[in-house]
Amino acid sequence: MNGPRPDKSMLYYPKMPVTWWLRKRSYFFFMMRELSSVFIAIFLVVLLVQIYQLREGPESYAAFVQGLGSPGWLIFHAIALLFAIYHSITWFISTSVVLPLRLGKREIPRNLVTGLNIGAWIGVSLVILGLFLTLKG
Amino acid sequence: MNGATATLNVTRYSPGQDQMPRSQSYSVPYQKDWVVLDALNYIKDHIDGTLSYRWSCRMGVCGSCGMMVNGVPKLTCAAFLRDYYPQEIRIEPLVNFPIIRDLVIDMSDFLDKLKSVKPWIIRKTEKQISEGEYLQTPEELNAYQQFTQCINCMLCYAACPVYGMEPEFLGPAAIALGYRYNMDSRDQGKESRQAVLGSHDGVWQCTFVGECTEVCPKEVDPAAAIQRSKVEITKDWFKSVLLPWGQR
């Protein structure tokens, strides 16, 4: 139907190297985007455990929070924060591709959609930060 | 000619003779307006007639001359020597495909996948010829026109690491082609394509690396077609479980 097919026994089948994602910048950053989910997942488990510690009483909770202040956990959370920011930015870029928005007949440019999403994200974050600082004081 | 030369390191593979592909170096005249395809044609015509590769239109519309140029999938008729000179240029067959000979790859899997999405207008209800054509507004055309531009050059399959790791994956061009027909207002065949597009090896294998769109020479944006297909397929699934039969 599509014409003669090549003799499969004479074909050379190249192997994809395990280090394929190190060969190109864009592949590396893709893998970092995927890896960010792991850090976010670990952070969420730690958060759930922290909330669970509230059930266990004030001493237990205080001990847990103090444990989170150790150098290891601080480094982890700093790295997790960077990954979470990267995750969010790449998420908003992806959103503009997946869901094209239209104003009447014209399509809204993707960069604008991404920019508006990031702007809203920063705005909401500032509101939450403001609430946190107000309630804390 | 001013005597300047460019060096090409070209993959050679002789089926039945070579165990593995090897690299052969050629010196070609360097011309500012030459593309890699011109250099390959010079090699074939003047240096080594045994070199095998595909090409046709030499103007970026047929999709025949796709190869890896310094590790990037490119149409060799659109890759200018001046963008690489004086560095040596590495020419390899498109990755993720079996090699038949030298720079020629086996594209039968690709052709099978294109066919599997039923790339033709499917109607549930046919109009009589006397009733005239199926009319389409400019807005309706706009909804899918971009995805009609695919020249089947397979650069997107070479760029896609998922296709490299999972050869069963339908791939960017085939999914974009299926999406093109699903979005065509004249088509009524979305359900017919559902089994292939909505399968595990259909849209759901894609992890949105996005490299397919990066390398596409015709700006088809297959990554967008795949992600939007995921949305459509998900919407249809919810409709199929939530709505009574008559409403779907």
CSV table of C-alpha atoms in Angstrom, one decimal:
chain,number,residue,atom,x,y,z
A,1,MET,CA,0.0,0.0,0.0
A,2,ASN,CA,2.8,2.4,0.8
A,3,GLY,CA,5.3,0.7,-1.6
A,4,PRO,CA,8.0,-1.8,-0.8
A,5,ARG,CA,9.3,-1.9,2.8
A,6,PRO,CA,13.0,-2.2,3.7
A,7,ASP,CA,14.4,-5.5,4.7
A,8,LYS,CA,14.2,-5.2,8.5
A,9,SER,CA,17.2,-7.6,9.0
A,10,MET,CA,19.6,-5.1,7.4
A,11,LEU,CA,18.4,-2.0,9.3
A,12,TYR,CA,20.6,-0.5,12.0
A,13,TYR,CA,18.7,0.3,15.2
A,14,PRO,CA,20.4,3.1,17.1
A,15,LYS,CA,20.1,3.0,20.9
A,16,MET,CA,18.9,6.1,22.7
A,17,PRO,CA,21.6,6.9,25.4
A,18,VAL,CA,20.6,7.1,29.0
A,19,THR,CA,22.2,10.6,29.0
A,20,TRP,CA,20.0,11.9,26.3
A,21,TRP,CA,18.7,14.7,28.5
A,22,LEU,CA,22.2,16.0,29.0
A,23,ARG,CA,22.9,16.6,25.3
A,24,LYS,CA,20.7,19.6,24.8
A,25,ARG,CA,19.8,22.6,27.0
A,26,SER,CA,16.1,22.3,26.3
A,27,TYR,CA,16.1,18.6,27.3
A,28,PHE,CA,17.9,19.4,30.5
A,29,PHE,CA,15.4,22.1,31.5
A,30,PHE,CA,12.6,19.8,30.6
A,31,MET,CA,14.0,17.1,33.1
A,32,MET,CA,14.4,19.8,35.7
A,33,ARG,CA,10.8,20.8,35.2
A,34,GLU,CA,9.7,17.2,35.8
A,35,LEU,CA,12.1,16.9,38.7
A,36,SER,CA,10.5,19.9,40.4
A,37,SER,CA,7.4,17.8,41.0
A,38,VAL,CA,9.5,15.4,43.3
A,39,PHE,CA,10.6,18.3,45.5
A,40,ILE,CA,7.1,19.7,45.6
A,41,ALA,CA,5.7,16.3,46.6
A,42,ILE,CA,8.3,15.9,49.4
A,43,PHE,CA,7.5,19.4,50.6
A,44,LEU,CA,3.8,18.5,50.7
A,45,VAL,CA,4.4,15.3,52.7
A,46,VAL,CA,6.5,17.3,55.2
A,47,LEU,CA,3.6,19.9,55.4
A,48,LEU,CA,1.1,17.2,56.0
A,49,VAL,CA,3.2,15.7,58.7
A,50,GLN,CA,3.5,19.2,60.3
A,51,ILE,CA,-0.2,19.6,60.3
A,52,TYR,CA,-0.6,16.1,61.8
A,53,GLN,CA,1.8,17.2,64.6
A,54,LEU,CA,-0.7,19.8,65.6
A,55,ARG,CA,-3.0,16.9,66.6
A,56,GLU,CA,-0.3,15.5,68.7
A,57,GLY,CA,-0.1,18.5,71.0
A,58,PRO,CA,2.0,21.7,71.4
A,59,GLU,CA,5.2,20.0,72.5
A,60,SER,CA,5.2,17.6,69.7
A,61,TYR,CA,4.5,20.4,67.2
A,62,ALA,CA,7.2,22.7,68.6
A,63,ALA,CA,9.7,19.9,68.5
A,64,PHE,CA,8.8,19.2,64.9
A,65,VAL,CA,9.1,22.9,63.9
A,66,GLN,CA,12.4,23.1,65.6
A,67,GLY,CA,13.6,20.1,63.6
A,68,LEU,CA,12.6,21.9,60.4
A,69,GLY,CA,15.1,24.6,61.4
A,70,SER,CA,18.0,22.2,61.0
A,71,PRO,CA,20.5,23.1,58.2
A,72,GLY,CA,19.5,20.0,56.1
A,73,TRP,CA,15.8,20.9,56.1
A,74,LEU,CA,16.5,24.6,55.5
A,75,ILE,CA,18.7,23.7,52.4
A,76,PHE,CA,16.0,21.3,51.2
A,77,HIS,CA,13.3,24.0,51.5
A,78,ALA,CA,15.4,26.6,49.8
A,79,ILE,CA,16.0,24.2,46.9
A,80,ALA,CA,12.3,23.2,46.9
A,81,LEU,CA,11.2,26.8,46.8
A,82,LEU,CA,13.4,27.5,43.7
A,83,PHE,CA,12.0,24.3,42.0
A,84,ALA,CA,8.4,25.4,43.0
A,85,ILE,CA,8.9,28.8,41.4
A,86,TYR,CA,10.3,27.2,38.2
A,87,HIS,CA,7.4,24.8,38.2
A,88,SER,CA,4.9,27.6,38.4
A,89,ILE,CA,6.5,29.7,35.7
A,90,THR,CA,6.7,26.8,33.3
A,91,TRP,CA,3.1,25.9,34.2
A,92,PHE,CA,1.9,29.3,33.2
A,93,ILE,CA,3.8,29.2,30.0
A,94,SER,CA,2.2,25.8,29.2
A,95,THR,CA,-1.2,27.1,30.1
A,96,SER,CA,-1.0,29.7,27.3
A,97,VAL,CA,-0.3,26.9,24.8
A,98,VAL,CA,-3.0,24.5,26.0
A,99,LEU,CA,-5.9,27.0,26.4
A,100,PRO,CA,-5.9,29.7,23.7
A,101,LEU,CA,-8.0,32.6,24.9
A,102,ARG,CA,-10.0,34.8,22.5
A,103,LEU,CA,-11.3,38.3,22.9
A,104,GLY,CA,-14.1,38.4,20.3
A,105,LYS,CA,-12.4,37.2,17.2
A,106,ARG,CA,-8.8,37.9,18.0
A,107,GLU,CA,-6.6,35.5,19.9
A,108,ILE,CA,-4.8,36.9,22.9
A,109,PRO,CA,-1.0,36.5,22.4
A,110,ARG,CA,0.6,33.7,24.5
A,111,ASN,CA,3.1,36.0,26.2
A,112,LEU,CA,0.3,38.2,27.4
A,113,VAL,CA,-1.6,35.2,28.8
A,114,THR,CA,1.5,34.0,30.6
A,115,GLY,CA,2.3,37.5,31.8
A,116,LEU,CA,-1.2,38.0,33.2
A,117,ASN,CA,-1.1,34.6,35.0
A,118,ILE,CA,2.3,35.4,36.5
A,119,GLY,CA,1.0,38.8,37.5
A,120,ALA,CA,-2.0,37.4,39.2
A,121,TRP,CA,0.2,34.8,40.9
A,122,ILE,CA,2.5,37.5,42.3
A,123,GLY,CA,-0.5,39.6,43.2
A,124,VAL,CA,-2.2,36.9,45.2
A,125,SER,CA,1.1,36.0,46.8
A,126,LEU,CA,1.6,39.6,48.0
A,127,VAL,CA,-2.0,39.6,49.4
A,128,ILE,CA,-1.2,36.4,51.4
A,129,LEU,CA,2.1,37.8,52.5
A,130,GLY,CA,0.3,41.0,53.7
A,131,LEU,CA,-2.3,39.0,55.6
A,132,PHE,CA,0.4,36.8,57.2
A,133,LEU,CA,2.4,39.9,58.3
A,134,THR,CA,-0.7,41.6,59.6
A,135,LEU,CA,-2.0,38.6,61.5
A,136,LYS,CA,1.4,37.8,62.9
A,137,GLY,CA,1.7,41.4,64.3
B,1,MET,CA,36.0,30.5,-6.2
B,2,ASN,CA,38.2,31.7,-3.5
B,3,GLY,CA,39.5,28.4,-2.3
B,4,ALA,CA,37.8,28.4,1.1
B,5,THR,CA,36.6,25.0,2.2
B,6,ALA,CA,34.1,23.6,4.7
B,7,THR,CA,34.4,20.2,6.4
B,8,LEU,CA,31.5,17.9,6.7
B,9,ASN,CA,31.6,14.8,9.0
B,10,VAL,CA,28.9,12.6,7.5
B,11,THR,CA,27.5,9.3,8.9
B,12,ARG,CA,28.1,6.3,6.6
B,13,TYR,CA,26.5,2.9,7.0
B,14,SER,CA,26.5,0.1,4.5
B,15,PRO,CA,24.0,-2.6,5.3
B,16,GLY,CA,25.5,-6.0,5.3
B,17,GLN,CA,29.0,-4.6,5.3
B,18,ASP,CA,29.2,-2.3,8.4
B,19,GLN,CA,28.4,-3.5,11.9
B,20,MET,CA,27.8,0.1,13.0
B,21,PRO,CA,27.5,3.5,11.4
B,22,ARG,CA,30.8,5.4,11.1
B,23,SER,CA,31.8,8.9,10.3
B,24,GLN,CA,33.5,10.0,7.0
B,25,SER,CA,35.0,13.5,6.6
B,26,TYR,CA,34.6,15.5,3.3
B,27,SER,CA,36.0,18.9,2.3
B,28,VAL,CA,33.7,20.9,0.1
B,29,PRO,CA,34.0,24.4,-1.4
B,30,TYR,CA,32.6,27.0,1.0
B,31,GLN,CA,30.1,29.3,-0.6
B,32,LYS,CA,28.2,31.9,1.4
B,33,ASP,CA,24.9,31.1,-0.2
B,34,TRP,CA,25.2,27.3,0.0
B,35,VAL,CA,23.0,25.1,2.2
B,36,VAL,CA,24.1,21.8,3.6
B,37,LEU,CA,22.1,20.1,0.8
B,38,ASP,CA,24.3,21.9,-1.7
B,39,ALA,CA,27.4,20.5,0.1
B,40,LEU,CA,25.9,17.0,0.1
B,41,ASN,CA,25.1,17.2,-3.6
B,42,TYR,CA,28.7,18.4,-4.3
B,43,ILE,CA,30.0,15.4,-2.4
B,44,LYS,CA,27.8,13.1,-4.4
B,45,ASP,CA,28.6,14.6,-7.7
B,46,HIS,CA,32.4,15.2,-7.3
B,47,ILE,CA,33.8,13.3,-4.4
B,48,ASP,CA,31.9,10.2,-3.4
B,49,GLY,CA,29.0,9.0,-5.5
B,50,THR,CA,28.2,6.2,-3.0
B,51,LEU,CA,26.8,8.6,-0.4
B,52,SER,CA,23.0,8.1,-0.1
B,53,TYR,CA,20.5,10.6,1.2
B,54,ARG,CA,17.0,11.8,0.4
B,55,TRP,CA,16.1,15.2,-1.1
B,56,SER,CA,13.7,16.7,-3.6
B,57,CYS,CA,12.4,20.2,-3.8
B,58,ARG,CA,15.4,21.9,-2.2
B,59,MET,CA,13.1,24.7,-1.0
B,60,GLY,CA,11.6,23.5,2.2
B,61,VAL,CA,8.2,22.3,1.1
B,62,CYS,CA,8.6,18.5,0.4
B,63,GLY,CA,10.0,17.4,3.7
B,64,SER,CA,12.4,14.9,2.2
B,65,CYS,CA,15.8,16.2,3.3
B,66,GLY,CA,15.5,16.1,7.1
B,67,MET,CA,18.8,15.1,8.8
B,68,MET,CA,20.7,15.9,12.1
B,69,VAL,CA,23.0,18.9,11.6
B,70,ASN,CA,25.3,19.2,14.6
B,71,GLY,CA,22.8,17.2,16.6
B,72,VAL,CA,19.7,19.3,15.7
B,73,PRO,CA,17.0,18.0,13.3
B,74,LYS,CA,16.9,20.3,10.3
B,75,LEU,CA,15.9,20.4,6.7
B,76,THR,CA,19.3,20.4,5.0
B,77,CYS,CA,17.9,22.6,2.2
B,78,ALA,CA,17.3,25.2,4.9
B,79,ALA,CA,20.6,24.9,6.9
B,80,PHE,CA,23.1,27.4,5.6
B,81,LEU,CA,26.8,26.6,5.7
B,82,ARG,CA,27.6,30.1,6.8
B,83,ASP,CA,25.8,29.6,10.1
B,84,TYR,CA,28.3,26.9,11.0
B,85,TYR,CA,31.5,27.8,9.0
B,86,PRO,CA,34.4,27.6,9.8
B,87,GLN,CA,33.4,24.9,12.4
B,88,GLU,CA,33.1,21.4,11.1
B,89,ILE,CA,29.6,20.3,10.4
B,90,ARG,CA,28.3,16.9,11.7
B,91,ILE,CA,25.6,15.4,9.4
B,92,GLU,CA,23.8,12.4,10.8
B,93,PRO,CA,20.6,10.6,9.9
B,94,LEU,CA,17.4,11.6,11.8
B,95,VAL,CA,17.6,10.1,15.3
B,96,ASN,CA,14.9,7.8,16.6
B,97,PHE,CA,14.6,6.0,13.3
B,98,PRO,CA,16.2,2.8,12.0
B,99,ILE,CA,19.0,3.5,9.5
B,100,ILE,CA,18.6,1.8,6.0
B,101,ARG,CA,21.9,3.2,4.6
B,102,ASP,CA,24.1,6.3,5.2
B,103,LEU,CA,21.6,9.2,5.8
B,104,VAL,CA,18.5,7.3,4.7
B,105,ILE,CA,16.1,6.2,7.5
B,106,ASP,CA,13.2,3.8,7.6
B,107,MET,CA,10.0,5.8,7.7
B,108,SER,CA,7.5,3.0,7.5
B,109,ASP,CA,6.5,3.4,11.2
B,110,PHE,CA,5.8,7.1,10.6
B,111,LEU,CA,3.7,6.3,7.5
B,112,ASP,CA,1.6,3.7,9.4
B,113,LYS,CA,1.0,6.2,12.2
B,114,LEU,CA,-0.2,8.9,9.8
B,115,LYS,CA,-2.7,6.5,8.3
B,116,SER,CA,-3.9,5.3,11.7
B,117,VAL,CA,-5.5,8.7,12.5
B,118,LYS,CA,-7.7,8.5,9.4
B,119,PRO,CA,-6.5,11.8,7.8
B,120,TRP,CA,-9.5,12.4,5.6
B,121,ILE,CA,-13.0,14.1,6.0
B,122,ILE,CA,-15.3,11.6,7.7
B,123,ARG,CA,-19.0,12.3,7.4
B,124,LYS,CA,-21.9,10.8,9.3
B,125,THR,CA,-24.4,12.5,6.9
B,126,GLU,CA,-23.4,13.0,3.3
B,127,LYS,CA,-24.7,15.9,1.3
B,128,GLN,CA,-26.1,15.3,-2.2
B,129,ILE,CA,-23.9,16.8,-5.0
B,130,SER,CA,-26.8,18.9,-6.1
B,131,GLU,CA,-26.9,20.6,-2.6
B,132,GLY,CA,-23.4,22.1,-3.3
B,133,GLU,CA,-20.2,22.2,-1.3
B,134,TYR,CA,-19.6,22.0,2.4
B,135,LEU,CA,-19.2,25.7,3.2
B,136,GLN,CA,-16.7,27.0,5.7
B,137,THR,CA,-16.3,30.5,7.2
B,138,PRO,CA,-12.8,32.1,7.5
B,139,GLU,CA,-13.1,31.6,11.3
B,140,GLU,CA,-13.8,27.9,10.9
B,141,LEU,CA,-10.8,27.6,8.6
B,142,ASN,CA,-8.7,29.5,11.0
B,143,ALA,CA,-9.4,26.9,13.7
B,144,TYR,CA,-7.3,24.2,12.0
B,145,GLN,CA,-5.4,25.9,9.1
B,146,GLN,CA,-2.1,26.1,11.0
B,147,PHE,CA,-2.1,22.3,11.4
B,148,THR,CA,-2.5,21.7,7.7
B,149,GLN,CA,1.0,23.0,7.0
B,150,CYS,CA,2.8,19.8,8.0
B,151,ILE,CA,5.1,18.6,5.3
B,152,ASN,CA,5.8,15.2,7.0
B,153,CYS,CA,9.5,15.9,7.3
B,154,MET,CA,9.7,13.9,10.6
B,155,LEU,CA,12.0,16.5,12.3
B,156,CYS,CA,9.5,16.5,15.2
B,157,TYR,CA,9.9,12.7,15.7
B,158,ALA,CA,13.7,13.1,15.8
B,159,ALA,CA,13.3,15.9,18.4
B,160,CYS,CA,10.8,14.0,20.6
B,161,PRO,CA,12.6,12.1,23.4
B,162,VAL,CA,9.4,10.2,24.2
B,163,TYR,CA,9.3,8.7,20.6
B,164,GLY,CA,13.0,7.8,21.1
B,165,MET,CA,12.2,5.9,24.3
B,166,GLU,CA,8.7,4.6,23.4
B,167,PRO,CA,8.6,3.8,19.7
B,168,GLU,CA,4.9,2.9,20.0
B,169,PHE,CA,4.1,6.6,20.7
B,170,LEU,CA,1.9,8.0,17.9
B,171,GLY,CA,4.1,11.1,17.7
B,172,PRO,CA,3.7,14.8,17.1
B,173,ALA,CA,2.9,14.9,13.3
B,174,ALA,CA,0.3,12.1,13.4
B,175,ILE,CA,-1.5,13.7,16.4
B,176,ALA,CA,-1.4,17.1,14.8
B,177,LEU,CA,-2.9,15.6,11.7
B,178,GLY,CA,-5.7,13.9,13.7
B,179,TYR,CA,-6.3,17.2,15.5
B,180,ARG,CA,-6.4,19.0,12.1
B,181,TYR,CA,-9.3,16.8,10.9
B,182,ASN,CA,-11.1,16.9,14.3
B,183,MET,CA,-11.1,20.7,14.2
B,184,ASP,CA,-12.2,20.8,10.6
B,185,SER,CA,-15.9,22.0,10.6
B,186,ARG,CA,-16.6,19.8,7.6
B,187,ASP,CA,-15.5,16.7,9.5
B,188,GLN,CA,-17.8,14.5,11.7
B,189,GLY,CA,-15.3,11.8,12.5
B,190,LYS,CA,-14.0,12.6,15.9
B,191,GLU,CA,-15.3,9.4,17.4
B,192,SER,CA,-13.6,7.3,14.7
B,193,ARG,CA,-10.2,8.8,15.7
B,194,GLN,CA,-10.8,8.6,19.4
B,195,ALA,CA,-9.5,5.0,19.8
B,196,VAL,CA,-6.1,5.9,18.3
B,197,LEU,CA,-5.7,9.5,19.5
B,198,GLY,CA,-7.1,8.8,23.0
B,199,SER,CA,-5.1,5.6,23.6
B,200,HIS,CA,-2.2,5.2,26.0
B,201,ASP,CA,0.2,5.5,23.0
B,202,GLY,CA,-1.8,8.4,21.6
B,203,VAL,CA,-1.9,11.9,23.2
B,204,TRP,CA,-1.4,10.5,26.7
B,205,GLN,CA,2.3,9.5,26.1
B,206,CYS,CA,3.2,13.1,25.5
B,207,THR,CA,4.8,14.9,28.4
B,208,PHE,CA,4.9,18.3,26.7
B,209,VAL,CA,8.7,18.5,26.2
B,210,GLY,CA,7.8,21.0,23.4
B,211,GLU,CA,10.9,20.2,21.2
B,212,CYS,CA,8.6,19.1,18.3
B,213,THR,CA,7.3,22.7,18.0
B,214,GLU,CA,10.9,24.1,18.3
B,215,VAL,CA,12.2,22.2,15.3
B,216,CYS,CA,9.1,22.3,13.1
B,217,PRO,CA,10.1,24.2,9.9
B,218,LYS,CA,6.5,25.1,9.0
B,219,GLU,CA,5.4,26.4,12.4
B,220,VAL,CA,2.7,23.8,12.7
B,221,ASP,CA,3.1,23.8,16.5
B,222,PRO,CA,2.3,20.1,17.1
B,223,ALA,CA,2.8,20.5,20.8
B,224,ALA,CA,-0.2,22.8,21.0
B,225,ALA,CA,-2.2,20.4,18.8
B,226,ILE,CA,-1.4,17.5,21.2
B,227,GLN,CA,-2.2,19.4,24.4
B,228,ARG,CA,-5.4,20.8,23.0
B,229,SER,CA,-6.3,17.3,21.9
B,230,LYS,CA,-5.9,16.2,25.5
B,231,VAL,CA,-8.4,18.8,26.6
B,232,GLU,CA,-10.9,17.8,23.8
B,233,ILE,CA,-10.5,14.1,24.6
B,234,THR,CA,-11.0,14.7,28.3
B,235,LYS,CA,-14.1,16.9,27.6
B,236,ASP,CA,-15.6,14.2,25.4
B,237,TRP,CA,-14.9,11.5,28.1
B,238,PHE,CA,-16.8,13.6,30.7
B,239,LYS,CA,-19.6,14.1,28.3
B,240,SER,CA,-19.8,10.4,27.6
B,241,VAL,CA,-20.2,9.5,31.3
B,242,LEU,CA,-22.3,12.5,32.4
B,243,LEU,CA,-24.7,13.2,29.6
B,244,PRO,CA,-27.5,10.9,28.5
B,245,TRP,CA,-27.1,9.2,25.2
B,246,GLY,CA,-29.1,11.6,23.1
B,247,GLN,CA,-27.2,14.7,24.4
B,248,ARG,CA,-23.6,13.7,23.5
